[in-house]
CSV table of C-alpha atoms in Angstrom, one decimal:
chain,number,residue,atom,x,y,z
A,1,MET,CA,-31.0,32.3,0.3
A,2,CYS,CA,-34.1,31.3,2.4
A,3,SER,CA,-34.8,32.0,6.1
A,4,VAL,CA,-36.6,29.4,8.4
A,5,GLY,CA,-39.8,31.4,8.4
A,6,SER,CA,-40.1,31.5,4.5
A,7,LEU,CA,-39.3,27.7,4.6
A,8,ILE,CA,-42.4,27.3,6.8
A,9,THR,CA,-44.3,29.5,4.5
A,10,LEU,CA,-43.4,28.0,1.4
A,11,ARG,CA,-44.5,24.5,2.5
A,12,ARG,CA,-42.0,22.9,0.7
A,13,PHE,CA,-40.8,20.4,3.4
A,14,LEU,CA,-43.4,18.5,5.6
A,15,ALA,CA,-41.5,19.5,8.7
A,16,VAL,CA,-38.7,22.2,9.6
A,17,THR,CA,-36.2,21.3,12.3
A,18,PRO,CA,-35.9,24.3,14.5
A,19,ILE,CA,-32.6,25.9,14.9
A,20,SER,CA,-31.5,26.3,18.3
A,21,HIS,CA,-28.4,28.5,19.6
A,22,ARG,CA,-25.7,26.6,21.4
A,23,LEU,CA,-23.3,28.3,23.2
A,24,CYS,CA,-20.5,25.5,23.5
A,25,PHE,CA,-19.5,23.7,20.7
A,26,THR,CA,-17.8,20.2,21.3
A,27,PRO,CA,-15.8,18.6,18.4
A,28,ALA,CA,-16.5,15.1,18.0
A,29,PHE,CA,-13.4,13.9,18.4
A,30,GLN,CA,-13.3,15.3,21.9
A,31,ILE,CA,-16.3,13.4,22.6
A,32,ARG,CA,-15.3,10.1,21.3
A,33,PRO,CA,-11.5,10.3,20.5
A,34,ALA,CA,-11.1,6.4,19.9
A,35,LEU,CA,-13.6,6.8,16.9
A,36,PHE,CA,-11.8,9.6,15.6
A,37,GLU,CA,-8.2,8.1,15.7
A,38,THR,CA,-10.0,4.9,13.6
A,39,ASN,CA,-11.8,6.8,11.1
A,40,PHE,CA,-10.1,6.1,7.7
A,41,SER,CA,-12.9,7.4,5.7
A,42,ASN,CA,-11.0,11.0,6.3
A,43,PRO,CA,-7.7,10.7,4.4
A,44,THR,CA,-6.3,13.4,6.9
A,45,THR,CA,-7.2,11.1,9.7
A,46,PHE,CA,-5.6,8.4,7.9
A,47,PHE,CA,-2.2,9.8,7.5
A,48,LYS,CA,-2.3,11.1,11.0
A,49,ALA,CA,-3.1,7.8,12.7
A,50,LYS,CA,-0.9,5.5,14.4
A,51,THR,CA,-1.2,2.7,12.0
A,52,PHE,CA,0.0,4.7,9.0
A,53,ALA,CA,3.2,5.0,10.9
A,54,LYS,CA,3.8,1.3,10.6
A,55,MET,CA,3.9,1.4,6.9
A,56,THR,CA,7.0,3.4,7.1
A,57,ASP,CA,10.3,2.5,8.7
A,58,ASN,CA,12.6,5.1,10.1
A,59,LYS,CA,15.7,5.6,8.2
A,60,GLU,CA,17.9,3.6,10.5
A,61,ASP,CA,15.7,0.5,10.6
A,62,LEU,CA,15.7,0.9,6.3
A,63,LYS,CA,19.6,0.9,6.4
A,64,LYS,CA,19.5,-2.2,8.2
A,65,LYS,CA,16.9,-3.9,6.1
A,66,LEU,CA,17.8,-3.1,2.6
A,67,THR,CA,21.1,-3.2,0.7
A,68,PRO,CA,23.1,0.1,0.2
A,69,LEU,CA,22.0,0.1,-3.5
A,70,GLN,CA,18.3,-0.8,-2.5
A,71,TYR,CA,18.6,2.1,0.2
A,72,HIS,CA,20.3,4.6,-2.2
A,73,VAL,CA,17.4,4.1,-5.2
A,74,THR,CA,14.2,3.9,-3.0
A,75,GLN,CA,15.1,6.7,-0.3
A,76,GLU,CA,17.6,9.1,-2.0
A,77,LYS,CA,16.1,8.7,-5.4
A,78,GLY,CA,18.8,7.2,-7.0
A,79,THR,CA,19.3,5.1,-10.1
A,80,GLU,CA,21.3,1.7,-10.6
A,81,ARG,CA,23.5,1.5,-13.5
A,82,PRO,CA,21.5,0.5,-16.7
A,83,HIS,CA,21.6,-3.3,-18.0
A,84,THR,CA,23.0,-4.2,-14.1
A,85,GLY,CA,19.7,-5.2,-12.6
A,86,GLU,CA,18.4,-8.4,-11.5
A,87,TYR,CA,15.1,-8.0,-13.3
A,88,ASP,CA,16.3,-6.5,-16.5
A,89,LYS,CA,16.3,-9.5,-18.7
A,90,PHE,CA,14.1,-11.6,-16.2
A,91,PHE,CA,10.7,-12.7,-17.6
A,92,GLU,CA,9.3,-15.5,-15.4
A,93,GLU,CA,5.5,-15.1,-14.3
A,94,GLY,CA,4.8,-13.5,-11.3
A,95,MET,CA,4.1,-10.2,-9.5
A,96,TYR,CA,6.8,-7.5,-8.5
A,97,SER,CA,6.5,-5.6,-5.4
A,98,CYS,CA,8.1,-2.6,-3.3
A,99,VAL,CA,11.2,-3.7,-1.8
A,100,VAL,CA,10.5,-1.5,1.2
A,101,CYS,CA,6.9,-2.3,2.1
A,102,GLY,CA,6.0,-5.3,0.0
A,103,GLN,CA,3.2,-3.6,-1.9
A,104,GLU,CA,2.6,-5.6,-5.1
A,105,LEU,CA,2.8,-3.0,-8.0
A,106,PHE,CA,3.5,-4.6,-11.3
A,107,SER,CA,2.5,-7.9,-12.7
A,108,SER,CA,4.7,-9.8,-15.3
A,109,LYS,CA,1.9,-10.1,-17.9
A,110,THR,CA,2.7,-6.1,-18.4
A,111,LYS,CA,6.8,-6.5,-18.1
A,112,PHE,CA,8.4,-6.0,-21.7
A,113,ASP,CA,12.0,-5.9,-23.2
A,114,SER,CA,12.4,-2.2,-23.8
A,115,GLY,CA,15.9,-2.2,-24.3
A,116,CYS,CA,16.5,0.8,-22.0
A,117,GLY,CA,18.6,-1.6,-19.4
A,118,TRP,CA,16.2,-1.4,-16.7
A,119,PRO,CA,12.8,-3.5,-16.0
A,120,ALA,CA,10.0,-2.1,-18.1
A,121,PHE,CA,6.3,-2.6,-17.7
A,122,ASN,CA,3.6,-1.0,-19.5
A,123,ASP,CA,1.1,-0.8,-16.7
A,124,VAL,CA,0.6,-1.0,-13.1
A,125,LEU,CA,-1.7,-3.3,-11.1
A,126,ASP,CA,-3.6,-0.4,-10.2
A,127,GLN,CA,-3.3,3.2,-10.7
A,128,GLY,CA,-3.6,4.1,-6.9
A,129,LEU,CA,-0.9,2.0,-6.1
A,130,VAL,CA,1.9,4.5,-7.4
A,131,LYS,CA,2.4,8.2,-7.2
A,132,LEU,CA,3.5,10.3,-10.4
A,133,SER,CA,5.2,13.4,-9.8
A,134,THR,CA,7.6,15.9,-12.0
A,135,ASP,CA,11.0,15.3,-11.5
A,136,THR,CA,13.2,18.1,-12.8
A,137,SER,CA,16.7,16.6,-11.2
A,138,LEU,CA,18.0,16.4,-15.0
A,139,ALA,CA,16.6,19.8,-16.2
A,140,PRO,CA,16.0,20.9,-18.7
A,141,ARG,CA,14.7,17.4,-19.4
A,142,ILE,CA,11.4,17.0,-17.2
A,143,ARG,CA,10.7,13.4,-16.4
A,144,THR,CA,7.6,11.8,-14.5
A,145,GLU,CA,8.9,10.0,-11.1
A,146,VAL,CA,7.2,6.8,-10.1
A,147,GLN,CA,6.9,6.4,-6.4
A,148,CYS,CA,5.0,3.6,-4.3
A,149,ALA,CA,2.2,5.2,-2.8
A,150,LYS,CA,2.3,3.2,0.3
A,151,CYS,CA,5.9,4.0,1.3
A,152,ASP,CA,6.8,6.8,-1.0
A,153,ALA,CA,9.8,4.8,-2.3
A,154,HIS,CA,11.3,5.7,-5.4
A,155,MET,CA,10.7,3.1,-8.1
A,156,GLY,CA,11.6,4.8,-11.2
A,157,HIS,CA,10.5,6.7,-14.2
A,158,VAL,CA,7.4,6.5,-16.6
A,159,PHE,CA,7.7,7.6,-20.2
A,160,ASP,CA,4.9,8.0,-22.9
A,161,ASP,CA,7.1,5.7,-25.5
A,162,GLY,CA,5.7,2.3,-24.5
A,163,PRO,CA,3.7,-0.6,-26.3
A,164,LYS,CA,0.0,-0.4,-26.9
A,165,PRO,CA,-2.5,-0.7,-25.2
A,166,THR,CA,-1.3,2.0,-22.8
A,167,GLY,CA,1.6,3.5,-24.8
A,168,LYS,CA,3.5,4.0,-21.2
A,169,ARG,CA,6.8,2.6,-20.3
A,170,PHE,CA,7.3,2.1,-16.7
A,171,CYS,CA,11.2,2.0,-16.4
A,172,ILE,CA,11.9,0.6,-12.9
A,173,ASN,CA,14.9,0.2,-11.0
A,174,SER,CA,15.7,-3.5,-10.0
A,175,ALA,CA,16.8,-2.5,-6.8
A,176,SER,CA,13.4,-1.1,-5.8
A,177,ILE,CA,11.4,-4.4,-6.3
A,178,ASN,CA,11.1,-8.0,-5.4
A,179,PHE,CA,9.7,-10.7,-7.5
A,180,GLY,CA,7.4,-13.5,-6.3
A,181,PRO,CA,6.8,-16.2,-8.7
A,182,LYS,CA,3.5,-17.2,-9.9
A,183,LYS,CA,1.5,-19.5,-7.5
A,184,ALA,CA,0.9,-22.9,-9.1
A,185,ASP,CA,-2.9,-23.5,-9.2
């Protein structure tokens, strides 16, 4: 470790900034609170910011917005019965978005008929749009849960038995997604 004196004598740098003792330290967010509240380059700031709160509705608002099945699936990590979902055998071109926040998550281009009873996709639009976590609710069977990264809504699960090129099968509840048809060119 070098001291200021050794840096000067080594002449490795053209100039050395003098170090002065400061008695009172004032964090930047106290000087310019508005800047701190809107600085989203810091993830901690982003998640504490008021704008993040707008992305998540409170439970009562969600119960009014969603059907009972949609609420059960997305907020209570439920699962719809197999072969009953609206999008299981649905193959029109378009995008699938989170039923809670509207974030587009899947494309019809990656949808395939897996025969499992739920809509299946072999990839997401972008890996950052979903959160994957370990689900031990059916122990000893361990699964990987898929959640919307924007609002934490439960989507379904992902398995390693899908088609190439990804080898993944995102098994998603119809109740957790909405479909938007492809826009005409």
